[in-house]
């Protein structure tokens, strides 16, 4: 399988996130992608392919235009306000406040469009997020050209980014952008299967009322875990999308037996939906040693995840999401891809 790479992604770097009461270096770093690339090379899984540029239109097919404009110009606005360092919000539009009047001021805008204090914007953020979206779109195009599978090695990740919201290290929803591109290329039904440790709130938001894109997420229960305010089992979609959203929240400490059962439930739902393409939001922050997560999957289980997805028998685009144990992220991601390819035992 081909691995889509894009050096523009490395420009989103050096930020600090608010974590447990202090600012610490972002868990989501360029080293993550380097580790995955090295492991992909070492495993001889296939060639690397540079991302092509499909422009803004496929991004605007899932994101709000004013939001995209904000992301594109946020750093400029920040420096125009005399600031350096990084742009990070200190105020958010919570329940009971107005959501219908976007502020003019950059500090207000950061809180209007952002939902956490863990996703700093730095000078290279827009180019990186744009580049990651283009990598995902390149992967979608490879499926269109007849490839059975492709891997978009992207960062910053995307699944927490909604139609008009950033957070959880995510700015543009790479998987959703790719899923929409597959729809536009003629796939009548597409599934996004999200195996990241965290709920894919952004993907759910984007396709909530859509019956043509199924969104399935296995994740830590939002009662216990980020993003806290979406991802419960009783969320099923609305309107045409009613029944096309499936959430499988799991408790802290979840290990392979319980996880495998939930993955079987997810895969049965995929079969019932009958998509002609699957986009996998591939996070490996379910690993037992992940520094910010609390599931207990072991390295060998990632191969099983890949094999189970392969058994769906559909063209599949893997899009990287989370995984913060930098030294292990490469081998865990590659294990999923090897499980899919049926390489080794
Ligand atoms: N104390 C993804 O995996 N906050 N995003 C962590 C830890 C946010 C993770 C704070 C975690 C977001 C794509
Ligand atoms: Zn995650």
mmCIF file with all atom_site columns, C-alpha atoms in Angstrom, residues 191-197 214 216-219 246-250 254-272 278-283 286 295 297-298 300-312 316 318 335-336 339-340:
data_model
loop_
_atom_site.group_PDB
_atom_site.id
_atom_site.type_symbol
_atom_site.label_atom_id
_atom_site.label_alt_id
_atom_site.label_comp_id
_atom_site.label_asym_id
_atom_site.label_entity_id
_atom_site.label_seq_id
_atom_site.pdbx_PDB_ins_code
_atom_site.Cartn_x
_atom_site.Cartn_y
_atom_site.Cartn_z
_atom_site.occupancy
_atom_site.B_iso_or_equiv
_atom_site.pdbx_formal_charge
_atom_site.auth_seq_id
_atom_site.auth_comp_id
_atom_site.auth_asym_id
_atom_site.auth_atom_id
_atom_site.pdbx_PDB_model_num
ATOM 1  C CA . UNK A 1 191 ? -18.216 4.756  6.065  1.00 0.00 ? 191 UNK A CA 1
ATOM 2  C CA . UNK A 1 192 ? -15.832 6.550  8.383  1.00 0.00 ? 192 UNK A CA 1
ATOM 3  C CA . UNK A 1 193 ? -14.671 4.019  10.973 1.00 0.00 ? 193 UNK A CA 1
ATOM 4  C CA . UNK A 1 194 ? -12.884 5.787  13.837 1.00 0.00 ? 194 UNK A CA 1
ATOM 5  C CA . UNK A 1 195 ? -10.647 3.625  16.040 1.00 0.00 ? 195 UNK A CA 1
ATOM 6  C CA . UNK A 1 196 ? -8.829  6.497  17.757 1.00 0.00 ? 196 UNK A CA 1
ATOM 7  C CA . UNK A 1 197 ? -9.029  6.421  21.584 1.00 0.00 ? 197 UNK A CA 1
ATOM 8  C CA . UNK A 1 214 ? -21.922 6.424  8.041  1.00 0.00 ? 214 UNK A CA 1
ATOM 9  C CA . UNK A 1 216 ? -18.820 4.816  13.579 1.00 0.00 ? 216 UNK A CA 1
ATOM 10 C CA . UNK A 1 217 ? -16.559 5.569  16.536 1.00 0.00 ? 217 UNK A CA 1
ATOM 11 C CA . UNK A 1 218 ? -15.080 3.293  19.209 1.00 0.00 ? 218 UNK A CA 1
ATOM 12 C CA . UNK A 1 219 ? -13.701 5.439  21.990 1.00 0.00 ? 219 UNK A CA 1
ATOM 13 C CA . UNK A 1 246 ? -22.933 4.700  15.809 1.00 0.00 ? 246 UNK A CA 1
ATOM 14 C CA . UNK A 1 247 ? -21.013 5.386  19.014 1.00 0.00 ? 247 UNK A CA 1
ATOM 15 C CA . UNK A 1 248 ? -19.402 2.616  21.027 1.00 0.00 ? 248 UNK A CA 1
ATOM 16 C CA . UNK A 1 249 ? -18.116 4.265  24.224 1.00 0.00 ? 249 UNK A CA 1
ATOM 17 C CA . UNK A 1 250 ? -15.869 2.052  26.357 1.00 0.00 ? 250 UNK A CA 1
ATOM 18 C CA . UNK A 1 254 ? -10.620 -1.373 28.219 1.00 0.00 ? 254 UNK A CA 1
ATOM 19 C CA . UNK A 1 255 ? -8.425  -4.183 26.876 1.00 0.00 ? 255 UNK A CA 1
ATOM 20 C CA . UNK A 1 256 ? -8.492  -6.391 23.825 1.00 0.00 ? 256 UNK A CA 1
ATOM 21 C CA . UNK A 1 257 ? -11.404 -8.720 24.668 1.00 0.00 ? 257 UNK A CA 1
ATOM 22 C CA . UNK A 1 258 ? -13.898 -5.920 25.189 1.00 0.00 ? 258 UNK A CA 1
ATOM 23 C CA . UNK A 1 259 ? -12.394 -3.836 22.392 1.00 0.00 ? 259 UNK A CA 1
ATOM 24 C CA . UNK A 1 260 ? -12.594 -6.736 19.904 1.00 0.00 ? 260 UNK A CA 1
ATOM 25 C CA . UNK A 1 261 ? -16.275 -7.232 20.749 1.00 0.00 ? 261 UNK A CA 1
ATOM 26 C CA . UNK A 1 262 ? -16.990 -3.564 20.052 1.00 0.00 ? 262 UNK A CA 1
ATOM 27 C CA . UNK A 1 263 ? -15.002 -3.752 16.809 1.00 0.00 ? 263 UNK A CA 1
ATOM 28 C CA . UNK A 1 264 ? -17.145 -6.723 15.740 1.00 0.00 ? 264 UNK A CA 1
ATOM 29 C CA . UNK A 1 265 ? -20.285 -4.673 16.462 1.00 0.00 ? 265 UNK A CA 1
ATOM 30 C CA . UNK A 1 266 ? -18.823 -1.813 14.422 1.00 0.00 ? 266 UNK A CA 1
ATOM 31 C CA . UNK A 1 267 ? -17.933 -4.086 11.517 1.00 0.00 ? 267 UNK A CA 1
ATOM 32 C CA . UNK A 1 268 ? -21.410 -5.670 11.500 1.00 0.00 ? 268 UNK A CA 1
ATOM 33 C CA . UNK A 1 269 ? -22.838 -2.148 11.201 1.00 0.00 ? 269 UNK A CA 1
ATOM 34 C CA . UNK A 1 270 ? -20.510 -1.436 8.285  1.00 0.00 ? 270 UNK A CA 1
ATOM 35 C CA . UNK A 1 271 ? -21.706 -4.599 6.507  1.00 0.00 ? 271 UNK A CA 1
ATOM 36 C CA . UNK A 1 272 ? -25.328 -3.599 7.109  1.00 0.00 ? 272 UNK A CA 1
ATOM 37 C CA . UNK A 1 278 ? -14.219 2.885  4.031  1.00 0.00 ? 278 UNK A CA 1
ATOM 38 C CA . UNK A 1 279 ? -12.139 5.670  5.567  1.00 0.00 ? 279 UNK A CA 1
ATOM 39 C CA . UNK A 1 280 ? -10.414 4.593  8.782  1.00 0.00 ? 280 UNK A CA 1
ATOM 40 C CA . UNK A 1 281 ? -9.586  7.309  11.313 1.00 0.00 ? 281 UNK A CA 1
ATOM 41 C CA . UNK A 1 282 ? -6.514  5.492  12.562 1.00 0.00 ? 282 UNK A CA 1
ATOM 42 C CA . UNK A 1 283 ? -5.445  6.471  16.050 1.00 0.00 ? 283 UNK A CA 1
ATOM 43 C CA . UNK A 1 286 ? -5.538  2.976  22.491 1.00 0.00 ? 286 UNK A CA 1
ATOM 44 C CA . UNK A 1 295 ? -7.003  1.764  27.273 1.00 0.00 ? 295 UNK A CA 1
ATOM 45 C CA . UNK A 1 297 ? -4.357  -2.634 23.964 1.00 0.00 ? 297 UNK A CA 1
ATOM 46 C CA . UNK A 1 298 ? -1.052  -4.390 23.412 1.00 0.00 ? 298 UNK A CA 1
ATOM 47 C CA . UNK A 1 300 ? -0.059  -7.460 18.860 1.00 0.00 ? 300 UNK A CA 1
ATOM 48 C CA . UNK A 1 301 ? -3.683  -6.338 18.959 1.00 0.00 ? 301 UNK A CA 1
ATOM 49 C CA . UNK A 1 302 ? -3.128  -3.665 16.310 1.00 0.00 ? 302 UNK A CA 1
ATOM 50 C CA . UNK A 1 303 ? -2.504  -6.371 13.739 1.00 0.00 ? 303 UNK A CA 1
ATOM 51 C CA . UNK A 1 304 ? -5.906  -7.877 14.608 1.00 0.00 ? 304 UNK A CA 1
ATOM 52 C CA . UNK A 1 305 ? -7.573  -4.491 14.086 1.00 0.00 ? 305 UNK A CA 1
ATOM 53 C CA . UNK A 1 306 ? -6.084  -4.305 10.585 1.00 0.00 ? 306 UNK A CA 1
ATOM 54 C CA . UNK A 1 307 ? -7.137  -7.867 9.754  1.00 0.00 ? 307 UNK A CA 1
ATOM 55 C CA . UNK A 1 308 ? -10.700 -7.224 10.923 1.00 0.00 ? 308 UNK A CA 1
ATOM 56 C CA . UNK A 1 309 ? -10.930 -4.116 8.727  1.00 0.00 ? 309 UNK A CA 1
ATOM 57 C CA . UNK A 1 310 ? -9.533  -6.046 5.768  1.00 0.00 ? 310 UNK A CA 1
ATOM 58 C CA . UNK A 1 311 ? -12.270 -8.650 6.231  1.00 0.00 ? 311 UNK A CA 1
ATOM 59 C CA . UNK A 1 312 ? -14.827 -5.956 5.360  1.00 0.00 ? 312 UNK A CA 1
ATOM 60 C CA . UNK A 1 316 ? -9.965  1.398  2.403  1.00 0.00 ? 316 UNK A CA 1
ATOM 61 C CA . UNK A 1 318 ? -6.317  4.855  6.394  1.00 0.00 ? 318 UNK A CA 1
ATOM 62 C CA . UNK A 1 335 ? 0.973   -3.322 12.703 1.00 0.00 ? 335 UNK A CA 1
ATOM 63 C CA . UNK A 1 336 ? -2.534  -2.215 11.686 1.00 0.00 ? 336 UNK A CA 1
ATOM 64 C CA . UNK A 1 339 ? -2.703  -6.832 9.603  1.00 0.00 ? 339 UNK A CA 1
ATOM 65 C CA . UNK A 1 340 ? -4.718  -5.371 6.742  1.00 0.00 ? 340 UNK A CA 1
#
